[in-house]
Coordinates of C-alpha atoms in Angstrom, one line a residue:
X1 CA -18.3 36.5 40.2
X2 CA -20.2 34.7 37.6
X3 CA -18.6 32.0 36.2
X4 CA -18.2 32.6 31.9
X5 CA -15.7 34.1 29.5
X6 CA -13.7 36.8 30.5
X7 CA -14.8 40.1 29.5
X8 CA -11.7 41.6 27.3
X9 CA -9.5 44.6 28.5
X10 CA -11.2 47.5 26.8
X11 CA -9.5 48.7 23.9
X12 CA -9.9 52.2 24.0
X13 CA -8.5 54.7 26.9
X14 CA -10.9 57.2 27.3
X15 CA -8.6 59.7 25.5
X16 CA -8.0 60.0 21.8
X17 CA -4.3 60.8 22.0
X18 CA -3.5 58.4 25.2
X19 CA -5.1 55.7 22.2
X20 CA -2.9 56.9 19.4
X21 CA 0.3 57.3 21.7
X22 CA -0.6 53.7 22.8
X23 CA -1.1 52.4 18.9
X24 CA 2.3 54.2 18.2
X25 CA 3.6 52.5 21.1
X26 CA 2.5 49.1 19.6
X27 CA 3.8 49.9 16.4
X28 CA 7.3 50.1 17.5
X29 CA 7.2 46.9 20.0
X30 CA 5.9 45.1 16.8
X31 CA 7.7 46.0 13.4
X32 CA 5.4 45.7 10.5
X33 CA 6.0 42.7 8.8
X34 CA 7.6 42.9 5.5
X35 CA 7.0 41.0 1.6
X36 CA 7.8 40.8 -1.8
X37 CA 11.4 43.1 -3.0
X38 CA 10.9 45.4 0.1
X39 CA 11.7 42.2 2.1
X40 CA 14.2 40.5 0.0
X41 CA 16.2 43.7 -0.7
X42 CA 16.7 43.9 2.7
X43 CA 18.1 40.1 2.9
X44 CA 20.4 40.6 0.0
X45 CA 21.8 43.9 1.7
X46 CA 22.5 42.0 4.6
X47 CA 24.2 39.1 2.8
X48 CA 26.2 41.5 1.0
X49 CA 27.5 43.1 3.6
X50 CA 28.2 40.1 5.7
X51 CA 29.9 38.4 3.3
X52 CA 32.0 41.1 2.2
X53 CA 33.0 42.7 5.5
X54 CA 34.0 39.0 7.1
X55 CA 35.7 37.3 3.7
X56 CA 37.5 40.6 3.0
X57 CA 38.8 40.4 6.6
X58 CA 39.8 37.1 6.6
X59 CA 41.7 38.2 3.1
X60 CA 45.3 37.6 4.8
X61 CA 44.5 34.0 5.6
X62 CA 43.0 33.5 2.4
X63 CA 46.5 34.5 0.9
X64 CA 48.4 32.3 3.4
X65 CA 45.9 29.2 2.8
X66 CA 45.9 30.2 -1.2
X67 CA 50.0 29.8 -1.2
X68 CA 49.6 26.7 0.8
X69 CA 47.6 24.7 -1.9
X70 CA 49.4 26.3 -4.7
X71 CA 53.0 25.4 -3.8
X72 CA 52.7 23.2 -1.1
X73 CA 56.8 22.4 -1.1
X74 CA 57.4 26.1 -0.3
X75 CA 54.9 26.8 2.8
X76 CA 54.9 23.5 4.5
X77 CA 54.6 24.8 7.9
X78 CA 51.3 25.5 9.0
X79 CA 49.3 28.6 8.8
X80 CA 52.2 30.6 11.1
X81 CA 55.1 29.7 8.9
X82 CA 52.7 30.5 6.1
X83 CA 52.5 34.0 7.2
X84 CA 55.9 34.3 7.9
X85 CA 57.4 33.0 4.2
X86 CA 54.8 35.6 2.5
X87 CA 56.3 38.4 4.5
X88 CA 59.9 37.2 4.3
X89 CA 59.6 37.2 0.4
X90 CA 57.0 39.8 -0.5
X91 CA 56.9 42.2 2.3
X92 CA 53.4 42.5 4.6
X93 CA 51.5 44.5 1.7
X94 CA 51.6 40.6 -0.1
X95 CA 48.9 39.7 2.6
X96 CA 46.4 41.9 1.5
X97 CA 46.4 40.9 -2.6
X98 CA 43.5 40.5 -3.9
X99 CA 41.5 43.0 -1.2
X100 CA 39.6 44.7 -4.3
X101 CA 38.5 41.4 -5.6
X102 CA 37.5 39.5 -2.4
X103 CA 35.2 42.6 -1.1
X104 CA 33.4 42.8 -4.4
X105 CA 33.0 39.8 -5.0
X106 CA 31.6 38.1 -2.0
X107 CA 29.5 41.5 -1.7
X108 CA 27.5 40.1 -4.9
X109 CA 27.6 36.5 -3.6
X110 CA 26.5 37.5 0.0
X111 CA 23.6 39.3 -2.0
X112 CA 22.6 36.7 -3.9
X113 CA 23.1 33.9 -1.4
X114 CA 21.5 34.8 1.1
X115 CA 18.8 36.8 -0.4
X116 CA 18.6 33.8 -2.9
X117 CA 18.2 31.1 0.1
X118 CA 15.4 33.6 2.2
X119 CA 13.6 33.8 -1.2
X120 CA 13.9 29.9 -2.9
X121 CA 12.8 29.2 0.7
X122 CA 9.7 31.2 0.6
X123 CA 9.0 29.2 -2.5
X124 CA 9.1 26.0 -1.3
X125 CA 6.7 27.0 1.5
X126 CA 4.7 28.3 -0.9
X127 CA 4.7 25.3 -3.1
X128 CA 3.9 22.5 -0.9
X129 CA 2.4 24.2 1.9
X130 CA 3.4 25.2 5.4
X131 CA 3.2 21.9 7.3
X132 CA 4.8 19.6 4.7
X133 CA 8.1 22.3 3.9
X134 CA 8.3 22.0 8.3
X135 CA 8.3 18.3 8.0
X136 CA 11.0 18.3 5.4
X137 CA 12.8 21.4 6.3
X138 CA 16.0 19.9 5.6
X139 CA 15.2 18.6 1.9
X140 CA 14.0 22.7 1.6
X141 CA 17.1 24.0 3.0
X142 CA 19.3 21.7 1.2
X143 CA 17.3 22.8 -2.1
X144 CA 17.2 26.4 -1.6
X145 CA 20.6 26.8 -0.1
X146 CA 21.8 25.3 -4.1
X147 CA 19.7 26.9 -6.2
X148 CA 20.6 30.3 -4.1
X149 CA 24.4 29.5 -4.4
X150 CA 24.3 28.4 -8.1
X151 CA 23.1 32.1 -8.7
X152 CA 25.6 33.5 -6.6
X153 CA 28.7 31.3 -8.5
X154 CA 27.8 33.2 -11.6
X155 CA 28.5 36.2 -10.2
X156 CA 31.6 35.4 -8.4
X157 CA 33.5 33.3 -10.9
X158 CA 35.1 35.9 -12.5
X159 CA 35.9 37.9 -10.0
X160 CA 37.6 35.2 -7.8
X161 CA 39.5 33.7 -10.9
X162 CA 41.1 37.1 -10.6
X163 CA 41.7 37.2 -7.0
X164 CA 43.7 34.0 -7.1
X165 CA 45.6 35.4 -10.3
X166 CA 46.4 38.0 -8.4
X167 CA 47.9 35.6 -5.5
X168 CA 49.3 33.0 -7.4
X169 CA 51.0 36.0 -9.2
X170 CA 51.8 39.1 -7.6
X171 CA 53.2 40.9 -10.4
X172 CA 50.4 40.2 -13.0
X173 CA 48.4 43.2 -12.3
X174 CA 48.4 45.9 -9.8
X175 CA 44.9 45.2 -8.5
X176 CA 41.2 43.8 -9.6
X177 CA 40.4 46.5 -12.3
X178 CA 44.0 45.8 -13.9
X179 CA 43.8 42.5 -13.3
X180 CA 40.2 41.9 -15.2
X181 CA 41.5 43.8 -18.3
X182 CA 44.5 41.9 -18.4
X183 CA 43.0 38.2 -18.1
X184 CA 40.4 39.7 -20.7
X185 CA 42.5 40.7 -23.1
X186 CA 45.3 38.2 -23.0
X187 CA 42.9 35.0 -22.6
X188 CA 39.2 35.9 -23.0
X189 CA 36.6 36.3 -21.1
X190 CA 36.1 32.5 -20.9
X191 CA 39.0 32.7 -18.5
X192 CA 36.8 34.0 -15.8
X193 CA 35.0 31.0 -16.2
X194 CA 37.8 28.3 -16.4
X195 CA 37.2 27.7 -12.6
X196 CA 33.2 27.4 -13.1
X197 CA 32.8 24.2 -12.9
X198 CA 35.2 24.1 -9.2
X199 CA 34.0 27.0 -8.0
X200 CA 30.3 25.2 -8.0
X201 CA 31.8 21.7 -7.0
X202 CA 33.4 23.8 -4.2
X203 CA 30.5 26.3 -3.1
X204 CA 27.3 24.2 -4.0
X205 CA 28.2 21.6 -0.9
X206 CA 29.7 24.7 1.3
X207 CA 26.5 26.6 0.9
X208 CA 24.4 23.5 1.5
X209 CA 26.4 22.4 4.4
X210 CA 26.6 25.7 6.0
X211 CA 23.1 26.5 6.4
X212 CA 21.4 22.9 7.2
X213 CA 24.3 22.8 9.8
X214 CA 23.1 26.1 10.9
X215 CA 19.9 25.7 11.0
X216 CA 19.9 22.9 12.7
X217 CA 22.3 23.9 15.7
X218 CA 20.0 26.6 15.9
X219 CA 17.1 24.7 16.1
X220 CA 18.5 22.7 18.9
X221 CA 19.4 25.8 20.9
X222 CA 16.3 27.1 20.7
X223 CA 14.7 24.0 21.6
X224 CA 16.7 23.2 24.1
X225 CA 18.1 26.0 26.0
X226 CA 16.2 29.1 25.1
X227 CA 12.8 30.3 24.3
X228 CA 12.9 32.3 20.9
X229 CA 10.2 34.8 21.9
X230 CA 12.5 36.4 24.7
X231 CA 15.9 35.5 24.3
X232 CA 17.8 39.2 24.3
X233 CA 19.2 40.4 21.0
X234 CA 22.5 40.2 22.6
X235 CA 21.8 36.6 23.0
X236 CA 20.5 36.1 19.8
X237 CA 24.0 37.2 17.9
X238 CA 25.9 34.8 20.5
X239 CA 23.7 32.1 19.3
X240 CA 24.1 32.8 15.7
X241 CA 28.2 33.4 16.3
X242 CA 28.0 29.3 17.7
X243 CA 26.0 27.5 15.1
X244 CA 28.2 29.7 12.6
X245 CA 31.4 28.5 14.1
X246 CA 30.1 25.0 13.8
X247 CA 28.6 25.2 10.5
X248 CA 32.0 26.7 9.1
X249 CA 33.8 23.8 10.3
X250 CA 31.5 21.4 8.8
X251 CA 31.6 23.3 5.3
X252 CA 35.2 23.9 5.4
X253 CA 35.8 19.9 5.4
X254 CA 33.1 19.4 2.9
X255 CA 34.5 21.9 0.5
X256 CA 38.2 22.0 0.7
X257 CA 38.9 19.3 -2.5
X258 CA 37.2 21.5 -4.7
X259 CA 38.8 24.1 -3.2
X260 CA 42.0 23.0 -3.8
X261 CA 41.3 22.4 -7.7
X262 CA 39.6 25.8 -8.2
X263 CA 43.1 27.5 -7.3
X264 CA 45.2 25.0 -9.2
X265 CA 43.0 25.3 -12.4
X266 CA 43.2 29.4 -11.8
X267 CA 46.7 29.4 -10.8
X268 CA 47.5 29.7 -14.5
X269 CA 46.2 29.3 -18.0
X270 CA 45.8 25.6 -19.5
X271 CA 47.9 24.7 -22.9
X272 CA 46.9 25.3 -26.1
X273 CA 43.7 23.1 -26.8
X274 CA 43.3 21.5 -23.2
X275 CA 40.4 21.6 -21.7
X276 CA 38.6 23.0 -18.4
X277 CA 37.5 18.8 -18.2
X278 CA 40.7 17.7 -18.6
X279 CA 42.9 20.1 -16.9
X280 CA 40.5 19.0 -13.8
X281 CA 41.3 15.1 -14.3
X282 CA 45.0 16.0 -14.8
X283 CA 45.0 18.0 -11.3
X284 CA 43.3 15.3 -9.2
X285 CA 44.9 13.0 -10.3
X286 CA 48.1 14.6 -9.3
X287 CA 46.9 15.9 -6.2
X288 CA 45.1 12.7 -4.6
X289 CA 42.8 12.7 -1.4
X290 CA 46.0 14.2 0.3
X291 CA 47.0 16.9 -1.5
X292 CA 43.5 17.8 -1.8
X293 CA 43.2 18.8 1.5
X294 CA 46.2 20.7 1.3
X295 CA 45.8 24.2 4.0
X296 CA 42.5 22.6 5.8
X297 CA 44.3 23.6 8.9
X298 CA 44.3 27.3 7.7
X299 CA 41.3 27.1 5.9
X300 CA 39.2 25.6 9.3
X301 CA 40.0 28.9 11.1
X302 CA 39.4 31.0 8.4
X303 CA 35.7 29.6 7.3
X304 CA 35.0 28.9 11.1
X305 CA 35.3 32.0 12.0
X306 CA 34.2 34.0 8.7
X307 CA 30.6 31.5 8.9
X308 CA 30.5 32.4 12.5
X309 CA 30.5 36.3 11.5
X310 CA 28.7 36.6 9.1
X311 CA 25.1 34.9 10.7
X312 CA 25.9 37.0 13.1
X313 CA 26.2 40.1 10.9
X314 CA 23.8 39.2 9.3
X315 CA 21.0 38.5 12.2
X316 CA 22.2 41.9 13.4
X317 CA 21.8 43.5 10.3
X318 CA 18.6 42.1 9.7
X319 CA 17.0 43.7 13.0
X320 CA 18.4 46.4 12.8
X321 CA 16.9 47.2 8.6
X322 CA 13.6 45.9 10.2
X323 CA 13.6 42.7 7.4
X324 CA 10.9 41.5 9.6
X325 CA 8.8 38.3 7.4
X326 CA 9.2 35.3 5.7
X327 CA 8.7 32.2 7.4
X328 CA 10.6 30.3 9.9
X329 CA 9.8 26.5 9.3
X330 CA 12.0 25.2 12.7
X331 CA 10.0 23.3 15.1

């Protein structure tokens, strides 16, 4: 045979349908790539659904590790004993206050989070160009995770202020539509926003810390252990379930000060004149770097495992929408 290029594999079958059944065939193996609100749509749905399904489920913890920080002399034993005290003194049903508020709420963060972080990521890329976002990629995920999160905040403030009402009080209201009038009314709708300046003290470093961590366990997976091209879907979601757990854990530590403050400062209305400012001075100084970290142990499992479900949700979602584009900067 002469030596040269190789001469292509013809395109074309002979037959017009064997072609088109083959260009159908293709179509499917390769889903068309996506831009623009088709594609980001599809990234906020699956961040809202995420985020609600695995924070609404983890709602009983959230109760327990809520209790914890509020009256720390009362549920001083663990997570377990947590549970127990909460049923002893306000029946099972107690565990699941402040469903309403947790589901919507993190459905409108998960939407803007991670819809906000695909798209301020997109940005970046777009701004200083392929190669230099990849050789920063953690200055862009630190930058887009925040901005996305900052968005987010605004929407969940108010309804989280109401959810740890709701805890912190079980007879205010009988649930998050009740409980929004009644915080309206009696305080303003300022109150919603008492907790603002926590909520982002709190979710700003989570947000960042979950998603560089993530990335970059994934990263190292992937570069390590599997190749990305034909690792099995089923794979793919174990994968995402680790570097969640592991990003959780890190955020969880990050975050839990602020944490701690944002349900002091919502566990009840300030006095007459005091302000959000002060009334944050006035609790960390009577908390300290202790008392801050008041329910880690409850809050660990609950973020580990809620991070770890919902980038795997999420990937799984994802796939299975067809929110196929963007740009992956991991090397």
């Amino acid at each position: 045979m002469a030596s040269g290029s190789a001469t292509p594999p013809p395109t074309s079958t002979g037959s017009t349908k064997l072609d088109a059944l083959k260009q159908n065939t293709e179509a499917v193996a390769q889903p068309k790539k996506l831009s623009g609100v088709a594609l980001y749509s599809r990234f906020a749905f699956a961040g809202a659904v995420c985020c609600s399904l695995t924070h609404g489920g983890m709602t009983p913890v959230d109760v327990v590790k809520t209790r914890i920080q509020l009256d720390p002399l009362t549920y001083n034993n663990g997570m377990i004993g947590g549970f127990r005290k909460v049923i002893a003194k306000d029946g099972a049903g107690a565990l699941l206050t402040g469903a309403g508020a947790t589901f919507a709420g993190y459905f409108l963060q998960g939407a803007f989070k991670f819809g906000g972080y695909e798209f301020f990521k997109q940005q970046s890329i777009s701004l200083f160009g392929y190669e230099t976002a990849a050789n920063n990629r953690t200055a862009v995920y630190l930058a887009s995770s925040a901005c996305a999160e900052f968005f987010a905040d605004i929407a969940l403030c108010p309804l989280e202020a109401t959810r740890i009402r709701l805890v912190s009080e079980p007879t205010y209201a009988s649930g998050l539509v009740s409980g929004m009038s009644k915080m309206a009314s009696q305080e303003g709708l300022g109150a919603f926003y008492a907790g603002f300046g926590p909520i982002l003290f709190k979710q700003v470093p989570y947000t960042m810390t979950k998603f560089v961590v993530y990335e970059k366990v994934a990263e190292y997976a992937y570069a390590n252990f599997f190749d990305k091209a034909t690792t099995s879907n089923g794979m793919n979601t174990v994968i995402n379930l680790g570097s969640g757990l592991i990003a959780g854990f890190a955020a969880a530590i990050v975050s839990q000060p602020a944490d701690t403050m944002l349900s002091k400062i919502n566990k009840s209305k300030g006095m007459p004149g005091e302000g959000t400012t002060s009334r944050l001075i006035k609790i960390a100084k009577e908390l300290g770097l202790r008392g801050s970290y008041s329910g880690i142990g409850a809050r660990l499992f609950m973020v580990g495992t809620l991070t770890a479900g919902q980038f795997a949700i999420y990937g799984d979602i994802k796939r299975a929408i067809g929110a196929v584009g963007g740009v992956e900067i991991a090397k």
